[in-house]
Amino acid sequence: MNTSQISTSSSSLMTDDHCRRNSMNEVPSTYPSKLRYRQLEQENRVPNVAIFCISLNNDDLCQTRKKFSVDTQLLSYSFLIRLINRIFNLHSNFTLIAKELSSLKCNFLVTDDFDVDGCIMNMLDENDEENKHQSLVEFIVYQYPRTKNQIQSNPDGWCLVEDNYTNLNNKDDNFELIEIQNNSILVTIKPKTNRQETFLQKATSWLYGSVHSSPNNCLTKKEFLQMLDPLTGRLLDEQAFRQRIFDNGCDDCIKKIVWCYLLRVFNESMTNDDKNEYVIKAKERYNEMKTAWQNRYKQQDSEIIDLENLIQKDVQRTDRSVKFFDDKENLIRQKLFHILMTYSVYHPEPGYAQGMNDMIAPILYVVRDESLAYACFCALMRHMSSLFHPNGVAMNRRLDLLRKTIRAIDIDLWTKIEKCDVGNLMFAYRWLLLDCKREFPFKDMFRVLETLWASLPIDRFESSNGNTLSDSDDLCPSSLCNQPRSSTLSSISNIILSSRSCSLTHEETQSQHSSLDGGDSGYRDEQIPGICDFNLRSQKSENSTCLTFRAHTSTISCIPLGKWLTHFTSIDNDENYSDMFTIFLCVALLEQNRSSIMQMSPLNKDDDDFIGAYFTRLVRQHDARHTLQLARNYYRQYVLFQMRVKQLLLTNN
Amino acid sequence: MDYAYVFKYIIIGDINVGKSCLLLQFTDKRFQSAHDCTIGVEFGSRIVNVAEKGVKLQIWDTAGQEQFRSIIRSYYRGAAGALLVYDITKRTTFDHLTMWINDLRNYSTSNMVIVLIGNKCDLSDRREVQKEEGEAFARDHGLIFIETSAKTAVNVEDAFIKTAREICNKIDDGVFDLTNEMCGIKIHHKLPNENPNTRRNSNPNQTSGC
């Protein structure tokens, strides 16, 4: 019955929207090519960021030269002056000259926003248009006012910097400096901290909060249908799709197909026919495998019987509070059991490990169809199985990463944790192994998992060994349906970059705005032309529905980067930070309980001085919405930081 | 209740012998026939009265499956007491005891007090391991032995308290170096007007631990 279910749903996905989209006459004839992802990766540029140099000259000798990566929202004349004051510890007793690298080869004096725009925006514009030669704007600071004739290009002469910029101290600055290395500095919008929330802000964020808690924001069926090619049923833009799920998740009625896409059981090259064919073939192949071990069971194969005992015991106690799993005929638990048995028999390495039962339960709940759930589970295990390995290498790596991250984000909390003798973080073992699956109520955990999966590079779910035999055991579409092996390595950063300018949640939008609300903060609110988003650029020729859905939020751009990021000075490559969302989820869980942890003291007469016992009691009780929001926030900052550092260090002087 | 010491315990043993049920019975006085399988470590704590002293037990209930062992056993060292559990209705869990003992010897402090627990003694009709076998094994390896039932609560309290009493005795005999953080024992810092540790014990190690 379930096979038919998926096939009808995907064909209805096609027909529903057919007419409307056809009328637009803008349907691209091919699905997005793999080429695009590669291009994006090569470019390695962060939008809405300007890079330039500032040199301090004394007696015409260059003393120091620093390279900056600045949020374009910050760029203004007054910002430049305050930045220079702060960096070189000056008191506005200087003149500022821009070194023109273009054909004109002349320097000109910078005296207002217009000049700043002139040099930086033009440079950005040029570079944006596939101009691979990225020239770097250089500002030169002369510490004393210079005489007229020294500045040839400007007959009006130098002008003293007005005094009203001098009495600003660092606290009033609307920017934050993050020093990297080699005189390279990231300049970012100051995060909203220590600022009293007004009643109005509190009220509006409450309002937004309540809006957000309704499922209105999530990817709806209608919207999802627009993401599929009306003729073929192919997913048009995998990036946009993943980004949408990362930001807001999806509606329950499309969860099944969305999860198949997230876990790469369906991929962007598959048409509706392909998907239907795949579902049928997957069922056949799965039943073959199931029958094979069931025959061994009938022949009293001791290996199979031991495995049966082990798995049956765990299956019986998996998510037992959820009604779905407690049907009268025990059919659902039988399905769980069959999937886990088949997986373990066909994957002796790692075989069955406790915790796998936790991961299959939500998949079966969403997917319902046994063979398809098995395929999803295999895909998930390609990403997770190393964590279950008895040598503990992958788990230890995650534990180390979590230690490092807590220390970076919240040193006081870390000190407290160490004081409580749980610096080994054993209480977080379950969080890290199961991607926090057991920490949230069952109904909320779907959102957590899909956000996490959407954050991962898609190759994490694809088989790496190219072994067709094991691929077919895993029900990989490439091996069952002669699909081309999909190898579009989507870099995770692309997702985050697009999401930051696309669809922040209301609350996040709110917090962005409040950080920009600082009265005379001088942020540029208008969208700066020429600096467009990756997606906007790459999608110019594509359908307009996506564009409109993006356009209305495109003015939100900058994510303030926190100082904590400086503790991650080494540049991660994609391979390494693909675990980071899980890590940030764990930090978010800790932060949610921060005040309780900080209050724990052996002087308390009650039992609560033991962090481990505290979290053991809180199993399945954490607030998914707030935790996710915090984790996403950390994650965006982290990825953006990594990208900006990379870009800054790679830019030639 | 006030307490003088904090003892760290670990509960170890094969999969499905009832480790988590023992802990639940001890901390919450209830039995749950089906509960989540333990991933990594779960924790419980309770204050008990031993030899006129309050002792707080911090209990690490470890997962039985082998995949977790490589990481968890590196934390055996910080424990003062170990509850090694087998299932009297399942011979293999008894057969694996030697492996567990070796693990403990390799990864824990030498003074650790170990109690061998034959669990599920309410299921005597399905018994596969005789009580005498358990006693003999405990004697050979210098362990305390007790048969329990996490379901009916028989001897559960005893198992934890006997261990604590033995640790207290060892403290009084000066066996433990309490200045060593790895011994699994912490002296509870009290409010200044009472200081029973220095009063009761002449062991210099203890006062220096304060």
Coordinates of N, CA and C in Angstrom, one line a residue, chain B:
Chain B
M1 N 19.1 16.0 53.2 CA 20.1 15.4 54.2 C 21.5 15.8 53.9
D2 N 22.2 16.0 55.0 CA 23.6 16.4 54.8 C 24.5 15.2 54.6
Y3 N 25.6 15.4 54.1 CA 26.5 14.3 53.8 C 28.0 14.7 53.9
A4 N 28.8 13.7 54.2 CA 30.2 13.9 54.5 C 31.0 13.6 53.2
Y5 N 30.6 12.6 52.5 CA 31.4 12.2 51.3 C 30.5 12.2 50.1
V6 N 31.2 12.3 49.0 CA 30.6 11.9 47.7 C 31.4 10.7 47.1
F7 N 30.7 9.6 46.8 CA 31.4 8.5 46.2 C 30.9 8.4 44.8
K8 N 31.8 8.1 43.9 CA 31.4 7.8 42.5 C 31.4 6.3 42.3
Y9 N 30.2 5.9 41.7 CA 30.0 4.5 41.4 C 29.9 4.3 39.9
I10 N 30.3 3.1 39.5 CA 29.9 2.8 38.1 C 29.2 1.5 38.1
I11 N 28.2 1.3 37.2 CA 27.5 0.1 37.1 C 27.9 -0.5 35.7
I12 N 28.5 -1.7 35.7 CA 28.9 -2.3 34.4 C 28.4 -3.7 34.3
G13 N 28.5 -4.3 33.2 CA 28.0 -5.6 32.9 C 27.4 -5.7 31.5
D14 N 27.1 -7.0 31.1 CA 26.7 -7.2 29.8 C 25.4 -6.5 29.5
I15 N 25.0 -6.5 28.2 CA 23.8 -5.9 27.7 C 22.6 -6.6 28.3
N16 N 21.6 -5.9 28.7 CA 20.3 -6.4 29.1 C 20.4 -7.3 30.4
V17 N 21.3 -7.0 31.3 CA 21.3 -7.7 32.6 C 20.5 -6.9 33.7
G18 N 20.1 -5.7 33.3 CA 19.3 -4.9 34.3 C 20.0 -3.8 35.0
K19 N 21.1 -3.3 34.4 CA 21.8 -2.3 35.1 C 21.0 -1.0 35.4
S20 N 20.3 -0.6 34.3 CA 19.5 0.7 34.5 C 18.4 0.5 35.4
C21 N 17.8 -0.8 35.4 CA 16.7 -1.0 36.3 C 17.2 -1.0 37.8
L22 N 18.4 -1.5 38.0 CA 18.9 -1.5 39.4 C 19.0 0.0 39.8
L23 N 19.5 0.8 39.0 CA 19.7 2.2 39.3 C 18.4 2.9 39.6
L24 N 17.4 2.6 38.7 CA 16.1 3.2 38.9 C 15.4 2.8 40.2
Q25 N 15.6 1.5 40.5 CA 15.0 1.0 41.7 C 15.7 1.6 42.9
F26 N 17.0 1.8 42.8 CA 17.7 2.4 43.9 C 17.4 3.9 44.1
T27 N 17.3 4.7 43.0 CA 17.1 6.1 43.1 C 15.6 6.5 43.2
D28 N 14.8 5.8 42.5 CA 13.4 6.2 42.4 C 12.4 5.2 43.1
K29 N 13.0 4.0 43.5 CA 12.2 3.0 44.1 C 11.0 2.5 43.2
R30 N 11.3 2.4 41.9 CA 10.3 1.8 41.0 C 11.0 1.0 40.0
F31 N 10.1 0.2 39.3 CA 10.6 -0.7 38.3 C 9.9 -0.4 37.0
Q32 N 10.7 -0.4 35.9 CA 10.1 -0.1 34.6 C 10.5 -1.3 33.7
S33 N 9.6 -2.1 33.2 CA 9.9 -3.2 32.5 C 10.5 -2.9 31.1
A34 N 10.1 -1.8 30.5 CA 10.6 -1.3 29.3 C 11.1 0.1 29.4
H35 N 12.3 0.3 29.1 CA 12.8 1.7 29.2 C 13.8 1.8 28.0
D36 N 14.2 3.1 27.7 CA 15.2 3.3 26.6 C 16.5 2.6 26.9
C37 N 17.1 2.0 25.9 CA 18.4 1.4 26.1 C 19.4 2.6 26.4
T38 N 20.3 2.3 27.3 CA 21.3 3.3 27.7 C 22.3 3.6 26.6
I39 N 22.4 4.8 26.3 CA 23.4 5.2 25.3 C 24.5 5.9 26.1
G40 N 25.7 5.4 25.9 CA 26.9 6.0 26.6 C 26.7 5.8 28.1
V41 N 26.4 6.9 28.8 CA 26.2 6.8 30.3 C 25.0 7.5 30.7
E42 N 24.3 7.0 31.7 CA 23.2 7.8 32.3 C 23.6 7.9 33.8
F43 N 22.9 8.9 34.4 CA 23.4 9.2 35.8 C 22.3 9.2 36.8
G44 N 22.6 8.9 38.0 CA 21.7 9.0 39.1 C 22.4 9.3 40.3
S45 N 21.7 9.9 41.3 CA 22.4 10.1 42.6 C 21.4 10.0 43.7
R46 N 21.9 9.6 44.9 CA 21.1 9.5 46.1 C 22.0 9.6 47.3
I47 N 21.4 10.1 48.4 CA 22.2 10.2 49.6 C 21.8 9.1 50.5
V48 N 22.7 8.3 51.0 CA 22.4 7.2 51.9 C 23.1 7.4 53.3
N49 N 22.7 6.7 54.3 CA 23.3 6.8 55.6 C 24.2 5.5 55.8
V50 N 25.5 5.8 56.0 CA 26.4 4.7 56.1 C 27.3 5.0 57.3
A51 N 27.3 4.1 58.3 CA 28.1 4.3 59.5 C 28.0 5.7 60.1
E52 N 26.7 6.1 60.3 CA 26.4 7.4 60.9 C 26.8 8.6 60.0
K53 N 27.2 8.3 58.8 CA 27.6 9.4 58.0 C 26.6 9.5 56.8
G54 N 26.3 10.7 56.4 CA 25.6 10.8 55.1 C 26.6 10.6 54.0
V55 N 26.3 9.8 53.0 CA 27.2 9.7 51.8 C 26.3 9.9 50.6
K56 N 26.8 10.7 49.7 CA 26.1 10.9 48.5 C 26.7 10.1 47.4
L57 N 25.9 9.2 46.8 CA 26.4 8.4 45.7 C 26.1 9.0 44.4
Q58 N 27.1 9.2 43.6 CA 26.9 9.6 42.2 C 27.2 8.4 41.3
I59 N 26.1 8.0 40.7 CA 26.2 6.7 40.0 C 26.2 6.9 38.5
W60 N 27.2 6.2 37.9 CA 27.3 6.2 36.4 C 26.8 4.9 35.9
D61 N 25.7 4.9 35.3 CA 25.1 3.7 34.7 C 25.5 3.6 33.3
T62 N 26.4 2.6 33.0 CA 27.0 2.6 31.6 C 26.2 1.7 30.7
A63 N 26.4 1.9 29.4 CA 25.7 1.1 28.4 C 26.5 -0.2 28.3
G64 N 25.7 -1.3 28.1 CA 26.3 -2.6 28.1 C 26.9 -3.0 26.8
Q65 N 26.5 -2.4 25.7 CA 27.0 -2.9 24.4 C 28.4 -2.5 24.2
E66 N 29.1 -3.4 23.4 CA 30.5 -3.2 23.3 C 31.0 -1.9 22.6
Q67 N 30.1 -1.5 21.7 CA 30.5 -0.3 21.0 C 30.8 0.9 21.9
F68 N 30.3 0.9 23.1 CA 30.5 2.1 24.0 C 31.7 1.9 24.9
R69 N 32.2 0.7 24.9 CA 33.2 0.4 26.0 C 34.5 1.2 25.8
S70 N 35.0 1.4 24.6 CA 36.3 2.0 24.4 C 36.3 3.4 25.0
I71 N 35.3 4.1 24.9 CA 35.3 5.5 25.5 C 35.0 5.4 27.0
I72 N 34.0 4.6 27.4 CA 33.5 4.7 28.8 C 34.5 4.1 29.7
R73 N 35.3 3.1 29.3 CA 36.2 2.5 30.3 C 37.3 3.5 30.7
S74 N 37.6 4.5 29.9 CA 38.6 5.4 30.3 C 38.1 6.2 31.5
Y75 N 36.8 6.2 31.8 CA 36.4 6.9 33.0 C 36.1 6.0 34.2
Y76 N 36.5 4.7 34.1 CA 36.4 3.8 35.3 C 37.3 4.3 36.4
R77 N 38.4 4.9 36.0 CA 39.4 5.3 36.9 C 38.9 6.2 38.0
G78 N 38.0 7.1 37.7 CA 37.6 8.0 38.7 C 36.5 7.5 39.6
A79 N 36.3 6.2 39.7 CA 35.2 5.6 40.5 C 35.8 4.9 41.7
A80 N 35.0 5.0 42.8 CA 35.4 4.4 44.1 C 34.8 3.0 44.2
G81 N 33.6 2.9 43.6 CA 32.9 1.6 43.7 C 32.4 1.1 42.3
A82 N 32.4 -0.2 42.1 CA 31.8 -0.7 40.9 C 30.8 -1.8 41.2
L83 N 29.7 -1.7 40.5 CA 28.7 -2.8 40.6 C 28.8 -3.6 39.3
L84 N 29.3 -4.8 39.4 CA 29.4 -5.6 38.2 C 28.2 -6.6 38.2
V85 N 27.4 -6.4 37.2 CA 26.1 -7.1 37.2 C 26.1 -8.2 36.1
Y86 N 25.5 -9.4 36.5 CA 25.2 -10.4 35.5 C 23.7 -10.8 35.7
D87 N 23.2 -11.6 34.8 CA 21.8 -12.0 34.8 C 21.8 -13.5 35.1
I88 N 21.2 -13.9 36.3 CA 21.2 -15.3 36.7 C 20.4 -16.2 35.7
T89 N 19.6 -15.6 34.8 CA 18.9 -16.4 33.9 C 19.6 -16.5 32.5
K90 N 20.8 -16.0 32.5 CA 21.6 -16.0 31.2 C 23.0 -16.3 31.4
R91 N 23.4 -17.5 31.1 CA 24.7 -18.1 31.4 C 25.8 -17.2 30.8
T92 N 25.6 -16.7 29.5 CA 26.7 -16.0 28.9 C 27.1 -14.7 29.6
T93 N 26.1 -14.1 30.3 CA 26.5 -12.9 31.0 C 27.4 -13.2 32.2
F94 N 27.3 -14.4 32.7 CA 28.2 -14.9 33.8 C 29.5 -15.2 33.2
D95 N 29.5 -15.8 32.1 CA 30.8 -16.2 31.4 C 31.6 -15.0 31.1
H96 N 31.0 -13.9 30.8 CA 31.8 -12.7 30.5 C 32.4 -12.0 31.6
L97 N 32.1 -12.5 32.9 CA 32.6 -11.7 34.0 C 34.1 -11.6 34.0
T98 N 34.8 -12.6 33.6 CA 36.3 -12.5 33.6 C 36.8 -11.3 32.8
M99 N 36.1 -11.2 31.6 CA 36.4 -10.1 30.7 C 36.2 -8.7 31.4
W100 N 35.1 -8.7 32.1 CA 34.8 -7.4 32.8 C 35.8 -7.1 34.0
I101 N 36.1 -8.2 34.7 CA 37.1 -8.0 35.8 C 38.4 -7.5 35.2
N102 N 38.8 -8.1 34.1 CA 40.1 -7.7 33.5 C 40.0 -6.2 33.1
D103 N 38.9 -5.9 32.5 CA 38.7 -4.5 32.1 C 38.8 -3.5 33.3
L104 N 38.2 -3.9 34.4 CA 38.3 -3.1 35.6 C 39.7 -3.0 36.1
R105 N 40.4 -4.2 36.1 CA 41.8 -4.2 36.6 C 42.6 -3.2 35.8
N106 N 42.4 -3.3 34.5 CA 43.2 -2.5 33.6 C 42.9 -1.0 33.7
Y107 N 41.6 -0.7 33.9 CA 41.2 0.7 33.7 C 40.8 1.4 35.0
S108 N 40.9 0.8 36.1 CA 40.4 1.5 37.3 C 41.6 1.5 38.4
T109 N 41.3 2.3 39.4 CA 42.3 2.3 40.5 C 42.2 1.1 41.3
S110 N 43.3 0.7 41.9 CA 43.4 -0.6 42.5 C 42.6 -0.8 43.7
N111 N 42.2 0.3 44.4 CA 41.5 0.3 45.6 C 40.0 0.2 45.4
M112 N 39.6 0.2 44.2 CA 38.1 0.2 43.9 C 37.4 -1.0 44.6
V113 N 36.3 -0.7 45.2 CA 35.5 -1.7 45.8 C 34.5 -2.3 44.7
I114 N 34.6 -3.6 44.5 CA 33.7 -4.1 43.5 C 32.7 -5.1 44.1
V115 N 31.4 -4.9 43.8 CA 30.4 -5.8 44.2 C 29.9 -6.6 43.0
L116 N 29.8 -7.9 43.1 CA 29.3 -8.7 42.1 C 27.8 -8.9 42.3
I117 N 27.0 -8.6 41.3 CA 25.5 -8.7 41.5 C 24.9 -9.7 40.5
G118 N 24.3 -10.7 41.1 CA 23.5 -11.6 40.2 C 22.1 -11.1 40.2
N119 N 21.7 -10.5 39.1 CA 20.4 -9.8 39.1 C 19.3 -10.7 38.5
K120 N 18.1 -10.3 38.7 CA 16.9 -11.0 38.2 C 16.6 -12.3 39.1
C121 N 16.9 -12.2 40.4 CA 16.7 -13.4 41.2 C 15.2 -13.8 41.5
D122 N 14.3 -12.9 41.0 CA 12.9 -13.2 41.1 C 12.5 -14.3 40.0
L123 N 13.4 -14.4 39.0 CA 13.1 -15.4 38.0 C 13.8 -16.7 38.3
S124 N 13.6 -17.3 39.5 CA 14.4 -18.4 39.9 C 14.1 -19.7 39.0
D125 N 12.8 -19.7 38.5 CA 12.5 -20.9 37.6 C 13.3 -20.9 36.3
R126 N 13.9 -19.7 36.0 CA 14.6 -19.7 34.7 C 16.1 -19.6 35.0
R127 N 16.5 -19.9 36.2 CA 17.9 -19.7 36.7 C 18.8 -20.6 35.9
E128 N 19.9 -20.0 35.4 CA 20.9 -20.7 34.7 C 22.3 -20.7 35.5
V129 N 22.4 -19.7 36.4 CA 23.6 -19.6 37.1 C 23.3 -19.8 38.6
Q130 N 23.9 -20.8 39.2 CA 23.6 -21.1 40.6 C 24.2 -20.0 41.5
K131 N 23.6 -19.8 42.7 CA 24.1 -18.8 43.6 C 25.5 -19.2 44.0
E132 N 25.8 -20.5 44.2 CA 27.1 -20.9 44.7 C 28.2 -20.5 43.6
E133 N 27.8 -20.6 42.4 CA 28.8 -20.2 41.3 C 29.2 -18.8 41.5
G134 N 28.2 -18.0 41.7 CA 28.5 -16.5 41.9 C 29.3 -16.3 43.1
E135 N 29.0 -17.0 44.2 CA 29.8 -16.8 45.4 C 31.2 -17.2 45.2
A136 N 31.4 -18.3 44.5 CA 32.7 -18.8 44.3 C 33.5 -17.8 43.4
F137 N 32.9 -17.3 42.4 CA 33.6 -16.3 41.5 C 34.0 -15.1 42.4
A138 N 33.1 -14.7 43.2 CA 33.4 -13.5 44.0 C 34.5 -13.7 45.0
R139 N 34.5 -14.9 45.6 CA 35.6 -15.3 46.5 C 36.9 -15.3 45.8
D140 N 36.9 -15.9 44.6 CA 38.2 -16.0 43.9 C 38.8 -14.7 43.5
H141 N 37.9 -13.7 43.3 CA 38.4 -12.4 42.8 C 38.3 -11.3 43.9
G142 N 38.0 -11.7 45.1 CA 37.9 -10.8 46.2 C 36.8 -9.7 46.0
L143 N 35.6 -10.2 45.6 CA 34.5 -9.2 45.4 C 33.4 -9.5 46.5
I144 N 32.6 -8.5 46.7 CA 31.5 -8.7 47.6 C 30.4 -9.3 46.6
F145 N 29.6 -10.3 47.2 CA 28.6 -10.9 46.3 C 27.2 -10.7 46.8
I146 N 26.3 -10.5 46.0 CA 24.9 -10.4 46.4 C 24.0 -10.7 45.2
E147 N 22.8 -11.4 45.5 CA 21.9 -11.6 44.4 C 20.7 -10.6 44.6
T148 N 20.3 -10.0 43.5 CA 19.2 -8.9 43.7 C 18.1 -9.2 42.7
S149 N 17.0 -8.4 42.9 CA 16.0 -8.3 41.9 C 15.6 -6.9 41.8
A150 N 15.9 -6.3 40.6 CA 15.5 -4.9 40.4 C 14.0 -4.8 40.3
K151 N 13.3 -5.9 40.0 CA 11.9 -5.9 39.8 C 11.2 -5.8 41.2
T152 N 11.6 -6.7 42.1 CA 11.0 -6.8 43.4 C 11.7 -6.0 44.5
A153 N 12.8 -5.4 44.1 CA 13.7 -4.6 44.9 C 14.5 -5.4 46.0
V154 N 14.4 -6.7 45.9 CA 15.2 -7.5 46.9 C 16.7 -7.2 46.8
N155 N 17.2 -6.8 47.9 CA 18.7 -6.6 48.1 C 19.3 -5.4 47.3
V156 N 18.4 -4.7 46.6 CA 19.0 -3.6 45.7 C 19.6 -2.5 46.6
E157 N 18.9 -2.1 47.6 CA 19.4 -1.1 48.6 C 20.7 -1.6 49.2
D158 N 20.7 -2.9 49.6 CA 21.8 -3.5 50.2 C 23.1 -3.5 49.3
A159 N 22.9 -3.8 48.1 CA 24.0 -3.8 47.2 C 24.8 -2.5 47.1
F160 N 24.0 -1.4 47.1 CA 24.6 -0.1 47.0 C 25.2 0.3 48.4
I161 N 24.5 -0.1 49.4 CA 25.0 0.4 50.8 C 26.2 -0.4 51.2
K162 N 26.2 -1.7 50.9 CA 27.3 -2.6 51.3 C 28.6 -2.0 50.7
T163 N 28.5 -1.6 49.4 CA 29.6 -1.1 48.7 C 30.1 0.2 49.4
A164 N 29.1 1.1 49.8 CA 29.5 2.3 50.4 C 30.1 2.0 51.8
R165 N 29.6 1.0 52.5 CA 30.2 0.7 53.8 C 31.6 0.3 53.7
E166 N 31.8 -0.6 52.7 CA 33.2 -1.1 52.4 C 34.2 0.1 52.1
I167 N 33.7 1.0 51.3 CA 34.5 2.2 50.9 C 34.8 3.0 52.2
C168 N 33.8 3.2 53.1 CA 34.0 3.9 54.3 C 35.0 3.2 55.2
N169 N 34.9 1.9 55.3 CA 35.9 1.1 56.0 C 37.3 1.4 55.5
K170 N 37.4 1.3 54.2 CA 38.7 1.5 53.6 C 39.3 2.9 53.8
I171 N 38.3 3.9 53.8 CA 38.8 5.3 54.2 C 39.3 5.3 55.6
D172 N 38.6 4.7 56.5 CA 39.0 4.7 57.9 C 40.3 4.0 58.1
D173 N 40.6 3.0 57.2 CA 41.8 2.3 57.3 C 43.0 3.0 56.6
G174 N 42.6 4.1 56.0 CA 43.6 4.9 55.3 C 44.1 4.3 54.0
V175 N 43.3 3.5 53.4 CA 43.7 2.9 52.1 C 43.7 3.9 51.0
F176 N 42.7 4.8 51.0 CA 42.5 5.7 49.9 C 43.4 6.9 50.1
D177 N 44.0 7.4 49.0 CA 44.6 8.7 49.1 C 43.6 9.7 48.6
L178 N 43.0 10.4 49.6 CA 41.9 11.3 49.2 C 42.3 12.5 48.5
T179 N 43.6 12.7 48.5 CA 44.1 13.9 47.8 C 44.1 13.7 46.3
N180 N 44.1 12.4 45.9 CA 44.1 12.0 44.5 C 42.6 12.2 44.0
E181 N 42.5 13.0 43.0 CA 41.1 13.2 42.5 C 40.6 12.0 41.8
M182 N 41.4 11.1 41.4 CA 41.0 9.9 40.7 C 40.4 8.8 41.6
C183 N 40.5 9.0 42.9 CA 40.0 7.9 43.7 C 38.5 7.8 43.8
G184 N 37.8 8.8 43.3 CA 36.4 8.6 43.2 C 35.7 9.0 44.5
I185 N 36.4 9.6 45.4 CA 35.8 10.0 46.7 C 36.1 11.5 46.9
K186 N 35.1 12.2 47.3 CA 35.3 13.6 47.6 C 34.7 13.9 48.9
I187 N 35.5 14.7 49.7 CA 35.0 15.1 51.0 C 34.1 16.3 50.8
H188 N 33.0 16.3 51.4 CA 32.0 17.3 51.2 C 32.3 18.5 52.1
H189 N 32.6 19.7 51.4 CA 32.9 20.8 52.2 C 31.7 21.4 52.9
K190 N 31.8 21.4 54.2 CA 30.6 21.8 55.0 C 30.8 23.2 55.4
L191 N 29.7 23.7 56.0 CA 29.7 25.0 56.6 C 30.7 24.9 57.8
P192 N 31.3 26.0 58.1 CA 32.5 26.0 59.0 C 32.2 25.5 60.5
N193 N 31.0 25.6 61.0 CA 30.8 25.2 62.4 C 30.8 23.7 62.6
E194 N 30.7 22.9 61.6 CA 30.8 21.5 61.8 C 31.9 20.9 60.9
N195 N 32.7 20.1 61.5 CA 33.7 19.4 60.7 C 34.0 18.0 61.1
P196 N 33.1 17.1 60.8 CA 33.2 15.8 61.4 C 34.4 15.0 60.8
N197 N 34.9 15.4 59.6 CA 35.9 14.6 59.0 C 37.2 14.6 59.8
T198 N 37.5 15.8 60.3 CA 38.8 15.9 61.1 C 38.6 15.2 62.4
R199 N 37.3 15.4 62.9 CA 37.1 14.8 64.2 C 37.1 13.3 64.3
R200 N 36.5 12.7 63.3 CA 36.4 11.2 63.3 C 37.6 10.5 62.9
N201 N 38.4 11.1 62.1 CA 39.5 10.3 61.5 C 40.8 11.0 61.8
S202 N 41.7 10.1 62.1 CA 43.1 10.7 62.4 C 44.0 10.6 61.2
N203 N 43.4 10.1 60.1 CA 44.2 9.9 58.9 C 44.6 11.2 58.3
P204 N 45.9 11.5 58.2 CA 46.4 12.8 57.7 C 45.9 13.0 56.2
N205 N 45.8 12.0 55.5 CA 45.4 12.1 54.1 C 44.0 12.9 54.0
Q206 N 43.2 12.6 54.9 CA 41.9 13.1 54.8 C 41.8 14.6 55.1
T207 N 42.5 15.0 56.1 CA 42.5 16.4 56.4 C 43.1 17.2 55.3
S208 N 44.1 16.6 54.7 CA 44.8 17.4 53.6 C 43.8 17.5 52.4
G209 N 42.9 16.6 52.4 CA 41.9 16.6 51.2 C 41.0 17.8 51.4
C210 N 40.8 18.3 52.5 CA 39.8 19.3 52.7 C 40.2 20.7 52.1

